[in-house]
Tab-separated table of C-alpha atoms and ligand atoms in Angstrom:
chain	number	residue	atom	x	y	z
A	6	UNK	CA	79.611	46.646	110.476
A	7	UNK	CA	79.792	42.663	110.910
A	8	UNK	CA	83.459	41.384	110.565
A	9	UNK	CA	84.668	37.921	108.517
A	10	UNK	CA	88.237	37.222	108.173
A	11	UNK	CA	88.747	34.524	105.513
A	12	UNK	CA	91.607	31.869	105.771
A	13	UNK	CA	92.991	30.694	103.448
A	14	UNK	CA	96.075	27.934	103.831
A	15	UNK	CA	99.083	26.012	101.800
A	16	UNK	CA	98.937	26.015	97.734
A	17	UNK	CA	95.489	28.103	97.993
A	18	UNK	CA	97.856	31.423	96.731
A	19	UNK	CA	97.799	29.022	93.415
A	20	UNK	CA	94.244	29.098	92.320
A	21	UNK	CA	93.650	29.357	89.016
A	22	UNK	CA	96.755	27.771	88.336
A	23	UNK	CA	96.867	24.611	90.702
A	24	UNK	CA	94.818	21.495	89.200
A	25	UNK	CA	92.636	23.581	87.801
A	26	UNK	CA	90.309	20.415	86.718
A	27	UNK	CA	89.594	20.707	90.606
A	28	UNK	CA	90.175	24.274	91.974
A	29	UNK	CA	88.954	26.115	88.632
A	30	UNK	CA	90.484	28.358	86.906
A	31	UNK	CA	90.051	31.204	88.680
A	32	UNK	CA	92.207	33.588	91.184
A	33	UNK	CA	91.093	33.941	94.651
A	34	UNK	CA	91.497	37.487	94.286
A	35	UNK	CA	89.705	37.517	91.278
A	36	UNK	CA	87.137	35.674	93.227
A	37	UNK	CA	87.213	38.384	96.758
A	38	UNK	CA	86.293	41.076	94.259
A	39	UNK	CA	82.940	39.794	93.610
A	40	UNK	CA	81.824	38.034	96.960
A	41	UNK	CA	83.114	41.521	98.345
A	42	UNK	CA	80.597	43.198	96.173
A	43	UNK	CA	77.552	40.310	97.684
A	44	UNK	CA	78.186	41.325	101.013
A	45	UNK	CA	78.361	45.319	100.884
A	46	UNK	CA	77.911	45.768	104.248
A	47	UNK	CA	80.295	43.268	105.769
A	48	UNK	CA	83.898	43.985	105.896
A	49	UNK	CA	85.641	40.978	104.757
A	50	UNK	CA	89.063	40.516	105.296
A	51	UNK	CA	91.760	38.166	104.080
A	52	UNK	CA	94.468	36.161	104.850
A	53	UNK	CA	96.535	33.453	103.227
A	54	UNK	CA	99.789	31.753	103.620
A	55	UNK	CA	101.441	28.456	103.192
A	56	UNK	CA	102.930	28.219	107.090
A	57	UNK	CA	101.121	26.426	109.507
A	58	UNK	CA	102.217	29.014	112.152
A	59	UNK	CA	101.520	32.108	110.470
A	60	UNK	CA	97.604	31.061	110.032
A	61	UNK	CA	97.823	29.800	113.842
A	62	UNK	CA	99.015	33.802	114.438
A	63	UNK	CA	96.047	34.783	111.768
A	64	UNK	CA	93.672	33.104	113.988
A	65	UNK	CA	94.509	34.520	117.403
A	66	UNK	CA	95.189	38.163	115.952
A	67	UNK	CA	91.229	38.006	114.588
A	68	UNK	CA	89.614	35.345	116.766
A	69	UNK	CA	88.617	37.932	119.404
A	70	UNK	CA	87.373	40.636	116.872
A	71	UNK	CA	86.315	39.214	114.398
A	72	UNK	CA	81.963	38.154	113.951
A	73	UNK	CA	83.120	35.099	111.894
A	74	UNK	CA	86.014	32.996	110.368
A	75	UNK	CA	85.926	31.589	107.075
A	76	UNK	CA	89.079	28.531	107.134
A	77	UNK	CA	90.266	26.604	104.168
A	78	UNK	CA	93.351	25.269	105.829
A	79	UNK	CA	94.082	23.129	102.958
A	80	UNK	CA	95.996	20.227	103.530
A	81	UNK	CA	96.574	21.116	107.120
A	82	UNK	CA	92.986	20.418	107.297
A	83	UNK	CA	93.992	16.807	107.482
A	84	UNK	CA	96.885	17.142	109.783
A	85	UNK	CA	96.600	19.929	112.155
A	86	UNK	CA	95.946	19.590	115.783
A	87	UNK	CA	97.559	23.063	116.808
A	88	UNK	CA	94.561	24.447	113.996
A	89	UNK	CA	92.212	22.288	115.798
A	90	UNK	CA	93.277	24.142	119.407
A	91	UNK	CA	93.786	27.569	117.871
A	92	UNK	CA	90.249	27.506	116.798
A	93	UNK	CA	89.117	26.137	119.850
A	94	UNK	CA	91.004	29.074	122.013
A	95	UNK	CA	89.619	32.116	120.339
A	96	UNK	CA	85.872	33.652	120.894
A	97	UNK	CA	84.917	33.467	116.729
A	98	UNK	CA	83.008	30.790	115.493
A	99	UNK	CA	84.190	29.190	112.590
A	100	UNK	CA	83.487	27.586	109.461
A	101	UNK	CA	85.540	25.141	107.168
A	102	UNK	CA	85.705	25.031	103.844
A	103	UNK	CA	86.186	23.044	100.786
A	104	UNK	CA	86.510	23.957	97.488
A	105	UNK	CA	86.560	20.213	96.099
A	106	UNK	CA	84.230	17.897	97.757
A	107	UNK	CA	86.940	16.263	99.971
A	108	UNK	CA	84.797	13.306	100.774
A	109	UNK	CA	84.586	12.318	97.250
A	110	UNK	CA	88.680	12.245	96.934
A	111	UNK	CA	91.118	10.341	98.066
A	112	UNK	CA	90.726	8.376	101.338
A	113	UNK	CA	93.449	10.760	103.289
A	114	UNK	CA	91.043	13.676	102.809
A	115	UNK	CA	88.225	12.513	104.263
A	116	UNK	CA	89.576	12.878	108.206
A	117	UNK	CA	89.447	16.988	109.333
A	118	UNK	CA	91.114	17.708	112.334
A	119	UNK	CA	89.425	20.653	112.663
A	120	UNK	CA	86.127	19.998	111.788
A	121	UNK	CA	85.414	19.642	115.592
A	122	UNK	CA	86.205	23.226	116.412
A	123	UNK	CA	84.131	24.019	113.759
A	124	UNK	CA	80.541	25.202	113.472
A	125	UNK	CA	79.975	23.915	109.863
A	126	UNK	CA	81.420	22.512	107.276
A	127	UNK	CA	80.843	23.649	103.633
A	128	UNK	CA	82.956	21.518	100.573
A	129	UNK	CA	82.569	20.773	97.147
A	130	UNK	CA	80.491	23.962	95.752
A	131	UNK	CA	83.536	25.273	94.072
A	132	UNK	CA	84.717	29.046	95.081
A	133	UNK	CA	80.936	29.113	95.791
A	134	UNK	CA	81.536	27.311	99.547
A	135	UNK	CA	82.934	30.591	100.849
A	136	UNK	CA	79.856	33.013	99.565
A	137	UNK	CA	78.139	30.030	101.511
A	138	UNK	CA	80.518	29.836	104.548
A	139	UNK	CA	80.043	34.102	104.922
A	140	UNK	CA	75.937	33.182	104.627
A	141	UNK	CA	76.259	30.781	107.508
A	142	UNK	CA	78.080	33.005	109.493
A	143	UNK	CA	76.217	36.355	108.848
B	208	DQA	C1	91.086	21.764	99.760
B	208	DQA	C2	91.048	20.229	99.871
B	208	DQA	C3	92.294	19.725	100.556
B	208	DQA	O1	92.252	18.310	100.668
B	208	DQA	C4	93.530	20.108	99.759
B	208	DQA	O2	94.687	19.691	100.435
B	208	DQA	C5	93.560	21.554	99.450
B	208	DQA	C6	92.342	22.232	99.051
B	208	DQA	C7	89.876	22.296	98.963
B	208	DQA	O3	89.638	23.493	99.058
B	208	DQA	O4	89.208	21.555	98.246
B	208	DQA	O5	94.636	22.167	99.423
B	208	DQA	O6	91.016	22.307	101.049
């Protein structure tokens, strides 16, 4: 059975809630159920948390095991070398997502640090990106 480990980072436990003129208005975990139910044969698993650190730890504990990593780092996105590196050090390929289309935002979203390490990039299709991202990867 093919592996993804989804990623999600800071203020993404919100959705639903947060600006929901630009994240929806729905919960991620709302959201797992059904791209779960797309992908019956992959075992998707998830992670989210609002410390930089703890996704860094996310990243090397799956990196090696994992077939694929789906990353919304969220606003560490435009900040994060140690993301960048921690992508860069583990065997996974990954792919970033958006669920706003960053590069139609403000100006301080358009830079990705982690882009780079990335194989793809997928933003602005809503909660959509990820079913996308999981595609890709699969
Ligand atoms: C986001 C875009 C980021 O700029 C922002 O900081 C987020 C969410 C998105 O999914 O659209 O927290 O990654």
């Amino acid at each position: 059975m093919k592996r993804i480990q989804i990623i999600n980072g800071p203020n993404l436990n919100l959705l639903g809630r947060r600006e929901p003129d630009v994240y929806g208005a729905r919960s991620f975990e709302d959201y797992l159920t059904e791209l779960r139910s797309l992908f019956p044969d992959v075992q998707i698993d998830y992670f989210q948390s609002n410390h930089e650190g703890d996704l860094i730890d996310c990243i090397h504990a799956c990196g090696f095991e994992v077939d694929g990593i789906v990353l919304n780092a969220g606003a560490y996105t435009h900040t994060s070398l140690a993301l960048h590196d921690a992508l860069r050090a583990v065997k996974a390929p990954a792919v970033e997502v958006h669920i706003s289309n960053v590069h139609a935002r403000e100006e301080f979203r358009h830079h990705s640090f982690i882009s780079p390490a990335c194989r793809g990039v997928i933003a602005g299709f809503g909660l959509d990106s990820y079913r996308l991202a999981v595609e890709a990867l699969l």
